[in-house]
Amino acid sequence: MKIKLFKKNHGNNRISKNWYYRFTDPITHTEVVRSTKKSDRGEAEELINQKILPTLSILDANTDNRRIHDIVEILLPSDTCRISIPDALSLYLASKRKNSNNISTHIRIWNDFISFMSVKYNKVEFMDNIETFHLEAYFSYLEQNGRFKKNNNLSNKLLSNKTLNDFHFVLKGVFKKTLCMDSFHKNPMDNIEKKEKCQVDREAFSDNEIRQILNFNDPVMNPLIYVAINTGLRLGDICLITWSSLDLDGTKMIKLITSKNGKMLQLPINDCLIDIFGSQKNESEYVFELQQKIYSNNPSTLSNRFKKILNSLNICNQIDNGDTRKNATIKDFHSLRHLFCVNAASHGIPTNIIQRIMGHSSRILTQTYMNHQSESELKFQFKKLPNYNNSQHINKSENIETIFDSLDQEDLEKLREKLNDQFIESGGTM
């Protein structure tokens, strides 16, 4: 039996610390990858030659009544390779980008799952003990009751299909990462279906709505709103702007890496932004120190605060999209990003420049953001079209006698006969 020793390539020039080995499972005849748990090549080779290879050779000749789990226990004792449920997330996050703002969301989702398992299935301690029925029970609870772990902001709210799919994404990713070192176990999340997402596009704010928002006095949200309108940045990226990323005196540019896709953006700083940034106290790494602390603690806090502003101004921000658990949001803080695109397009900025400013990977996505024309804008653009009407042929002020006078005798007789036939059919006379 052949065994290949190697180190895993995790991408971005990141190589695994420990050595792995690959062989063909004598039962299923599929390729199996496992970790030696050894960072030294010599120790890894010694483990393979003295323990793993001899064991596999014996099993290869006696596989009739052997099960894969038996092979696992023989090759590597369970106490050296099993991962506890609480420890699984740290292993998963180690592979994520360090500047990812979604990490706090991942932590909340996984902690919610831990709370559920500790109450409902407290005897299940390790990842390889979790089965599909555990996950089915958890997602059934989420769908019917919302999060298992309640707090002040997310107490009894039901979850939308999008949020349920966020839970699905995180759990599947954690299982994939932690079980990849044990190829004998399949990902139990493979049997959990994602929810159908009812797609509803966000809308940009109208001129009247944005004036109301800007006139609303909220010292926490106001500077963030102005930055969003003038840059198109996402809420998280605004909260994480550092003083080192600003050049207010020289180039007057913002240079930052977006949290969503890690793209480098360079944005001009206009006079409005200079006033906004200049009004902040330079006492910490972040320009908006308070907002950064709030956002890092819970990204939803500021988003919900903005929604409360919209509600207080009676600005419609949700519609029924067929999801019985939750209405779809059509206007929120992200709509300011759409508004920036609309304003940029209406002032003649080319689409490729807008795409670069927004950090979009797709031109089509940028065009979607730009496609939010208001009723007044549509009317204004409509006036540019040629006006084809019948005024050049028939003057509306002319009366019926004038029209008849323009007809010759033959045409009048034909018209009279046609009208007479219609009246006879209807029971009248002419």
mmCIF file of C-alpha atoms in Angstrom, residues 23-316:
data_model
loop_
_atom_site.group_PDB
_atom_site.id
_atom_site.type_symbol
_atom_site.label_atom_id
_atom_site.label_comp_id
_atom_site.label_asym_id
_atom_site.label_seq_id
_atom_site.Cartn_x
_atom_site.Cartn_y
_atom_site.Cartn_z
ATOM 1 C CA PHE A 23 -3.749 6.663 0.988
ATOM 2 C CA THR A 24 -6.553 4.666 -0.635
ATOM 3 C CA ASP A 25 -9.164 3.364 1.787
ATOM 4 C CA PRO A 26 -9.211 -0.462 1.489
ATOM 5 C CA ILE A 27 -12.974 -0.536 2.124
ATOM 6 C CA THR A 28 -14.398 2.183 -0.090
ATOM 7 C CA HIS A 29 -11.429 2.475 -2.491
ATOM 8 C CA THR A 30 -11.569 6.236 -2.118
ATOM 9 C CA GLU A 31 -8.712 8.585 -1.328
ATOM 10 C CA VAL A 32 -8.260 9.394 2.359
ATOM 11 C CA VAL A 33 -6.294 12.298 3.807
ATOM 12 C CA ARG A 34 -5.310 12.481 7.458
ATOM 13 C CA SER A 35 -2.970 14.478 9.649
ATOM 14 C CA THR A 36 0.006 12.886 11.370
ATOM 15 C CA LYS A 37 -0.180 15.597 14.056
ATOM 16 C CA LYS A 38 3.578 15.927 13.560
ATOM 17 C CA SER A 39 5.314 19.105 12.410
ATOM 18 C CA ASP A 40 8.704 17.372 12.039
ATOM 19 C CA ARG A 41 9.070 15.339 8.844
ATOM 20 C CA GLY A 42 11.256 12.722 10.505
ATOM 21 C CA GLU A 43 8.693 12.098 13.243
ATOM 22 C CA ALA A 44 5.915 11.939 10.644
ATOM 23 C CA GLU A 45 7.824 9.370 8.564
ATOM 24 C CA GLU A 46 8.543 7.326 11.681
ATOM 25 C CA LEU A 47 4.837 7.283 12.585
ATOM 26 C CA ILE A 48 3.897 6.139 9.084
ATOM 27 C CA ASN A 49 6.563 3.443 8.816
ATOM 28 C CA GLN A 50 6.183 2.001 12.313
ATOM 29 C CA LYS A 51 2.439 2.279 12.904
ATOM 30 C CA ILE A 52 0.258 3.457 10.059
ATOM 31 C CA LEU A 53 1.703 1.470 7.152
ATOM 32 C CA PRO A 54 1.796 -1.889 8.995
ATOM 33 C CA THR A 55 -1.753 -1.372 10.265
ATOM 34 C CA LEU A 56 -3.088 -0.519 6.821
ATOM 35 C CA SER A 57 -1.351 -3.542 5.331
ATOM 36 C CA ILE A 58 -3.135 -5.825 7.795
ATOM 37 C CA LEU A 59 -6.487 -4.142 7.206
ATOM 38 C CA ASP A 60 -6.003 -4.326 3.458
ATOM 39 C CA ALA A 61 -6.047 -8.112 3.714
ATOM 40 C CA ASN A 62 -8.901 -8.294 6.223
ATOM 41 C CA THR A 63 -11.527 -5.750 5.270
ATOM 42 C CA ASP A 64 -14.611 -7.941 5.198
ATOM 43 C CA ASN A 65 -15.940 -7.035 8.616
ATOM 44 C CA ARG A 66 -13.942 -3.906 9.281
ATOM 45 C CA ARG A 67 -15.573 -0.481 9.451
ATOM 46 C CA ILE A 68 -14.022 2.841 8.677
ATOM 47 C CA HIS A 69 -14.376 3.990 12.298
ATOM 48 C CA ASP A 70 -12.293 0.983 13.390
ATOM 49 C CA ILE A 71 -9.521 2.081 11.071
ATOM 50 C CA VAL A 72 -9.674 5.599 12.489
ATOM 51 C CA GLU A 73 -9.217 4.385 16.055
ATOM 52 C CA ILE A 74 -6.286 2.147 15.096
ATOM 53 C CA LEU A 75 -4.444 4.704 12.993
ATOM 54 C CA LEU A 76 -4.665 7.587 15.438
ATOM 55 C CA PRO A 77 -6.097 7.360 18.966
ATOM 56 C CA SER A 78 -9.253 9.452 19.327
ATOM 57 C CA ASP A 79 -7.861 11.649 22.083
ATOM 58 C CA THR A 80 -5.177 13.001 19.737
ATOM 59 C CA CYS A 81 -7.371 14.013 16.797
ATOM 60 C CA ARG A 82 -10.883 14.779 18.031
ATOM 61 C CA ILE A 83 -11.996 18.397 18.162
ATOM 62 C CA SER A 84 -14.420 19.658 20.780
ATOM 63 C CA ILE A 85 -17.407 21.740 19.706
ATOM 64 C CA PRO A 86 -16.228 24.951 21.470
ATOM 65 C CA ASP A 87 -12.716 24.624 19.978
ATOM 66 C CA ALA A 88 -13.922 24.107 16.415
ATOM 67 C CA LEU A 89 -14.608 27.762 15.684
ATOM 68 C CA SER A 90 -11.061 28.941 16.448
ATOM 69 C CA LEU A 91 -9.718 26.418 13.938
ATOM 70 C CA TYR A 92 -12.189 27.685 11.353
ATOM 71 C CA LEU A 93 -11.451 31.369 11.985
ATOM 72 C CA ALA A 94 -7.721 30.754 11.629
ATOM 73 C CA SER A 95 -8.322 30.311 7.904
ATOM 74 C CA LYS A 96 -10.349 33.536 7.563
ATOM 75 C CA ARG A 97 -8.948 36.943 6.676
ATOM 76 C CA LYS A 98 -7.762 38.765 9.762
ATOM 77 C CA ASN A 99 -9.548 41.983 8.759
ATOM 78 C CA SER A 100 -12.881 40.262 8.164
ATOM 79 C CA ASN A 101 -15.704 42.122 9.898
ATOM 80 C CA ASN A 102 -17.806 38.981 9.656
ATOM 81 C CA ILE A 103 -15.764 37.261 12.364
ATOM 82 C CA SER A 104 -17.950 38.668 15.140
ATOM 83 C CA THR A 105 -21.024 37.403 13.282
ATOM 84 C CA HIS A 106 -19.437 33.960 12.942
ATOM 85 C CA ILE A 107 -18.709 33.924 16.672
ATOM 86 C CA ARG A 108 -22.299 34.822 17.590
ATOM 87 C CA ILE A 109 -23.718 32.158 15.291
ATOM 88 C CA TRP A 110 -21.397 29.443 16.586
ATOM 89 C CA ASN A 111 -22.006 30.409 20.218
ATOM 90 C CA ASP A 112 -25.728 30.108 19.541
ATOM 91 C CA PHE A 113 -25.171 26.578 18.220
ATOM 92 C CA ILE A 114 -23.018 25.713 21.260
ATOM 93 C CA SER A 115 -25.794 26.910 23.589
ATOM 94 C CA PHE A 116 -28.348 24.772 21.753
ATOM 95 C CA MET A 117 -26.181 21.645 21.875
ATOM 96 C CA SER A 118 -25.271 22.112 25.556
ATOM 97 C CA VAL A 119 -28.959 22.253 26.514
ATOM 98 C CA LYS A 120 -30.568 19.829 24.065
ATOM 99 C CA TYR A 121 -27.711 17.339 23.584
ATOM 100 C CA ASN A 122 -25.342 17.892 26.486
ATOM 101 C CA LYS A 123 -23.630 14.516 26.078
ATOM 102 C CA VAL A 124 -22.327 15.418 22.616
ATOM 103 C CA GLU A 125 -18.869 16.919 23.121
ATOM 104 C CA PHE A 126 -16.927 16.421 19.890
ATOM 105 C CA MET A 127 -17.483 17.490 16.302
ATOM 106 C CA ASP A 128 -17.365 13.934 14.953
ATOM 107 C CA ASN A 129 -20.296 13.009 17.220
ATOM 108 C CA ILE A 130 -22.642 15.553 15.657
ATOM 109 C CA GLU A 131 -25.039 13.983 13.193
ATOM 110 C CA THR A 132 -27.568 15.296 10.727
ATOM 111 C CA PHE A 133 -30.515 14.911 13.102
ATOM 112 C CA HIS A 134 -28.817 17.251 15.614
ATOM 113 C CA LEU A 135 -28.542 19.910 12.925
ATOM 114 C CA GLU A 136 -32.074 19.322 11.677
ATOM 115 C CA ALA A 137 -33.341 19.922 15.213
ATOM 116 C CA TYR A 138 -31.279 23.111 15.505
ATOM 117 C CA PHE A 139 -32.423 24.614 12.205
ATOM 118 C CA SER A 140 -36.008 23.648 12.950
ATOM 119 C CA TYR A 141 -35.731 25.601 16.215
ATOM 120 C CA LEU A 142 -34.186 28.595 14.420
ATOM 121 C CA GLU A 143 -36.968 28.682 11.866
ATOM 122 C CA GLN A 144 -39.763 28.461 14.425
ATOM 123 C CA ASN A 145 -38.338 30.462 17.345
ATOM 124 C CA GLY A 146 -35.364 32.519 16.185
ATOM 125 C CA ARG A 147 -31.973 32.381 17.857
ATOM 126 C CA PHE A 148 -31.579 29.941 20.732
ATOM 127 C CA LYS A 149 -29.337 32.287 22.694
ATOM 128 C CA LYS A 150 -31.377 35.392 23.405
ATOM 129 C CA ASN A 151 -30.049 38.877 24.121
ATOM 130 C CA ASN A 152 -31.384 42.397 24.327
ATOM 131 C CA ASN A 153 -31.065 43.214 20.627
ATOM 132 C CA LEU A 154 -32.115 39.864 19.163
ATOM 133 C CA SER A 155 -34.587 38.636 21.781
ATOM 134 C CA ASN A 156 -37.569 37.028 20.092
ATOM 135 C CA LYS A 157 -37.148 38.050 16.480
ATOM 136 C CA LEU A 158 -37.858 35.462 13.821
ATOM 137 C CA LEU A 159 -35.134 34.956 11.260
ATOM 138 C CA SER A 160 -35.441 35.702 7.562
ATOM 139 C CA ASN A 161 -34.398 33.171 4.948
ATOM 140 C CA LYS A 162 -31.250 35.200 4.353
ATOM 141 C CA THR A 163 -30.259 35.028 8.027
ATOM 142 C CA LEU A 164 -31.028 31.306 8.176
ATOM 143 C CA ASN A 165 -28.714 30.870 5.200
ATOM 144 C CA ASP A 166 -26.039 32.832 7.076
ATOM 145 C CA PHE A 167 -26.293 30.263 9.877
ATOM 146 C CA HIS A 168 -26.083 27.509 7.267
ATOM 147 C CA PHE A 169 -22.955 29.059 5.727
ATOM 148 C CA VAL A 170 -21.101 29.370 9.033
ATOM 149 C CA LEU A 171 -21.956 25.906 10.348
ATOM 150 C CA LYS A 172 -21.113 24.209 7.076
ATOM 151 C CA GLY A 173 -17.798 26.062 6.936
ATOM 152 C CA VAL A 174 -16.844 25.069 10.484
ATOM 153 C CA PHE A 175 -17.681 21.411 9.869
ATOM 154 C CA LYS A 176 -15.807 21.434 6.573
ATOM 155 C CA LYS A 177 -12.701 22.884 8.204
ATOM 156 C CA THR A 178 -12.675 20.670 11.284
ATOM 157 C CA LEU A 179 -13.630 17.428 9.562
ATOM 158 C CA CYS A 180 -11.225 17.855 6.646
ATOM 159 C CA MET A 181 -8.491 16.367 8.823
ATOM 160 C CA ASP A 182 -10.636 13.288 9.240
ATOM 161 C CA SER A 183 -11.834 12.266 5.816
ATOM 162 C CA PHE A 184 -13.685 9.297 7.254
ATOM 163 C CA HIS A 185 -16.439 11.660 8.399
ATOM 164 C CA LYS A 186 -18.755 13.365 5.951
ATOM 165 C CA ASN A 187 -19.982 16.883 6.553
ATOM 166 C CA PRO A 188 -23.397 16.487 8.263
ATOM 167 C CA MET A 189 -24.386 19.912 6.909
ATOM 168 C CA ASP A 190 -24.457 18.453 3.394
ATOM 169 C CA ASN A 191 -27.902 17.073 4.202
ATOM 170 C CA ILE A 192 -29.289 20.406 5.438
ATOM 171 C CA GLU A 193 -30.873 22.400 2.629
ATOM 172 C CA LYS A 194 -30.548 26.145 2.365
ATOM 173 C CA LYS A 195 -33.648 28.290 2.348
ATOM 174 C CA GLU A 196 -34.935 29.766 -0.860
ATOM 175 C CA LYS A 197 -34.016 33.411 -0.865
ATOM 176 C CA CYS A 198 -36.753 35.834 -1.865
ATOM 177 C CA GLN A 199 -34.678 38.381 -3.750
ATOM 178 C CA VAL A 200 -35.783 41.975 -3.320
ATOM 179 C CA ASP A 201 -33.491 44.740 -4.506
ATOM 180 C CA ARG A 202 -32.756 47.685 -2.266
ATOM 181 C CA GLU A 203 -33.944 51.093 -3.329
ATOM 182 C CA ALA A 204 -32.141 54.408 -3.243
ATOM 183 C CA PHE A 205 -33.589 57.252 -1.187
ATOM 184 C CA SER A 206 -35.563 59.978 -2.959
ATOM 185 C CA ASP A 207 -34.465 63.615 -2.763
ATOM 186 C CA ASN A 208 -37.160 64.363 -0.193
ATOM 187 C CA GLU A 209 -36.252 61.336 1.932
ATOM 188 C CA ILE A 210 -32.538 62.107 2.012
ATOM 189 C CA ARG A 211 -33.267 65.708 3.044
ATOM 190 C CA GLN A 212 -35.354 64.410 5.952
ATOM 191 C CA ILE A 213 -32.578 62.014 6.967
ATOM 192 C CA LEU A 214 -29.897 64.709 6.863
ATOM 193 C CA ASN A 215 -32.058 67.048 8.949
ATOM 194 C CA PHE A 216 -32.604 64.379 11.603
ATOM 195 C CA ASN A 217 -30.463 65.064 14.672
ATOM 196 C CA ASP A 218 -28.530 61.940 15.637
ATOM 197 C CA PRO A 219 -24.930 62.733 16.655
ATOM 198 C CA VAL A 220 -23.886 59.084 16.353
ATOM 199 C CA MET A 221 -25.298 58.409 12.886
ATOM 200 C CA ASN A 222 -25.037 61.839 11.228
ATOM 201 C CA PRO A 223 -21.284 61.751 10.424
ATOM 202 C CA LEU A 224 -21.572 58.176 9.148
ATOM 203 C CA ILE A 225 -24.457 59.172 6.867
ATOM 204 C CA TYR A 226 -22.512 62.074 5.353
ATOM 205 C CA VAL A 227 -19.470 59.871 4.705
ATOM 206 C CA ALA A 228 -21.664 57.216 3.061
ATOM 207 C CA ILE A 229 -23.336 59.745 0.752
ATOM 208 C CA ASN A 230 -19.985 61.233 -0.292
ATOM 209 C CA THR A 231 -17.994 58.001 -0.712
ATOM 210 C CA GLY A 232 -20.395 55.090 -1.209
ATOM 211 C CA LEU A 233 -18.567 53.154 1.511
ATOM 212 C CA ARG A 234 -20.259 50.391 3.493
ATOM 213 C CA LEU A 235 -21.174 51.032 7.130
ATOM 214 C CA GLY A 236 -18.461 48.721 8.477
ATOM 215 C CA ASP A 237 -15.725 50.292 6.359
ATOM 216 C CA ILE A 238 -16.745 53.774 7.527
ATOM 217 C CA CYS A 239 -16.613 52.771 11.192
ATOM 218 C CA LEU A 240 -13.146 51.281 10.688
ATOM 219 C CA ILE A 241 -11.563 54.289 8.950
ATOM 220 C CA THR A 242 -8.251 55.070 10.650
ATOM 221 C CA TRP A 243 -6.412 58.364 10.815
ATOM 222 C CA SER A 244 -3.460 56.717 9.064
ATOM 223 C CA SER A 245 -5.687 56.018 6.041
ATOM 224 C CA LEU A 246 -6.457 59.739 5.578
ATOM 225 C CA ASP A 247 -4.373 62.417 3.897
ATOM 226 C CA LEU A 248 -6.301 65.606 4.636
ATOM 227 C CA ASP A 249 -3.540 68.067 3.720
ATOM 228 C CA GLY A 250 -1.621 66.506 0.830
ATOM 229 C CA THR A 251 -3.345 64.276 -1.699
ATOM 230 C CA LYS A 252 -6.708 64.580 0.071
ATOM 231 C CA MET A 253 -7.385 60.878 -0.423
ATOM 232 C CA ILE A 254 -8.706 57.968 1.641
ATOM 233 C CA LYS A 255 -6.803 54.710 1.242
ATOM 234 C CA LEU A 256 -8.350 51.623 2.802
ATOM 235 C CA ILE A 257 -8.918 47.905 2.314
ATOM 236 C CA THR A 258 -12.567 46.879 2.230
ATOM 237 C CA SER A 259 -13.666 44.388 4.844
ATOM 238 C CA LYS A 260 -15.979 42.442 2.521
ATOM 239 C CA ASN A 261 -13.621 41.502 -0.289
ATOM 240 C CA GLY A 262 -10.232 42.878 0.769
ATOM 241 C CA LYS A 263 -9.961 45.324 -2.146
ATOM 242 C CA MET A 264 -7.807 48.432 -1.917
ATOM 243 C CA LEU A 265 -9.807 51.632 -2.455
ATOM 244 C CA GLN A 266 -8.509 55.153 -3.032
ATOM 245 C CA LEU A 267 -11.209 57.793 -2.729
ATOM 246 C CA PRO A 268 -10.966 61.584 -3.011
ATOM 247 C CA ILE A 269 -11.867 63.647 0.056
ATOM 248 C CA ASN A 270 -14.214 66.529 -0.782
ATOM 249 C CA ASP A 271 -14.899 69.629 1.329
ATOM 250 C CA CYS A 272 -17.823 67.997 3.144
ATOM 251 C CA LEU A 273 -15.628 65.077 4.223
ATOM 252 C CA ILE A 274 -12.862 67.427 5.344
ATOM 253 C CA ASP A 275 -15.374 69.111 7.659
ATOM 254 C CA ILE A 276 -16.673 65.756 8.943
ATOM 255 C CA PHE A 277 -13.213 64.299 9.598
ATOM 256 C CA GLY A 278 -11.960 67.587 11.020
ATOM 257 C CA SER A 279 -14.757 67.638 13.601
ATOM 258 C CA GLN A 280 -13.652 64.294 15.081
ATOM 259 C CA LYS A 281 -11.216 64.056 17.987
ATOM 260 C CA ASN A 282 -7.889 62.486 17.072
ATOM 261 C CA GLU A 283 -7.526 60.522 20.297
ATOM 262 C CA SER A 284 -7.434 56.934 19.029
ATOM 263 C CA GLU A 285 -6.539 54.865 15.992
ATOM 264 C CA TYR A 286 -10.025 55.222 14.525
ATOM 265 C CA VAL A 287 -11.602 58.429 13.206
ATOM 266 C CA PHE A 288 -15.024 57.499 14.592
ATOM 267 C CA GLU A 289 -13.935 55.999 17.914
ATOM 268 C CA LEU A 290 -17.379 55.568 19.480
ATOM 269 C CA GLN A 291 -18.961 54.153 16.337
ATOM 270 C CA GLN A 292 -16.046 51.731 15.892
ATOM 271 C CA LYS A 293 -16.547 50.345 19.390
ATOM 272 C CA ILE A 294 -20.294 49.950 18.831
ATOM 273 C CA TYR A 295 -19.804 48.278 15.453
ATOM 274 C CA SER A 296 -17.082 45.907 16.658
ATOM 275 C CA ASN A 297 -19.276 44.811 19.556
ATOM 276 C CA ASN A 298 -22.305 44.170 17.328
ATOM 277 C CA PRO A 299 -22.506 45.262 13.656
ATOM 278 C CA SER A 300 -26.314 45.243 13.789
ATOM 279 C CA THR A 301 -26.564 47.962 16.452
ATOM 280 C CA LEU A 302 -25.841 50.886 14.131
ATOM 281 C CA SER A 303 -27.901 49.382 11.304
ATOM 282 C CA ASN A 304 -30.888 49.045 13.607
ATOM 283 C CA ARG A 305 -30.364 52.581 14.867
ATOM 284 C CA PHE A 306 -30.563 53.871 11.294
ATOM 285 C CA LYS A 307 -33.754 51.871 10.687
ATOM 286 C CA LYS A 308 -35.294 53.541 13.741
ATOM 287 C CA ILE A 309 -34.528 56.914 12.153
ATOM 288 C CA LEU A 310 -36.355 55.826 8.991
ATOM 289 C CA ASN A 311 -39.328 54.630 11.020
ATOM 290 C CA SER A 312 -39.517 57.882 12.969
ATOM 291 C CA LEU A 313 -39.560 59.774 9.650
ATOM 292 C CA ASN A 314 -42.272 57.442 8.282
ATOM 293 C CA ILE A 315 -39.996 56.378 5.427
ATOM 294 C CA CYS A 316 -41.174 53.009 4.120
#
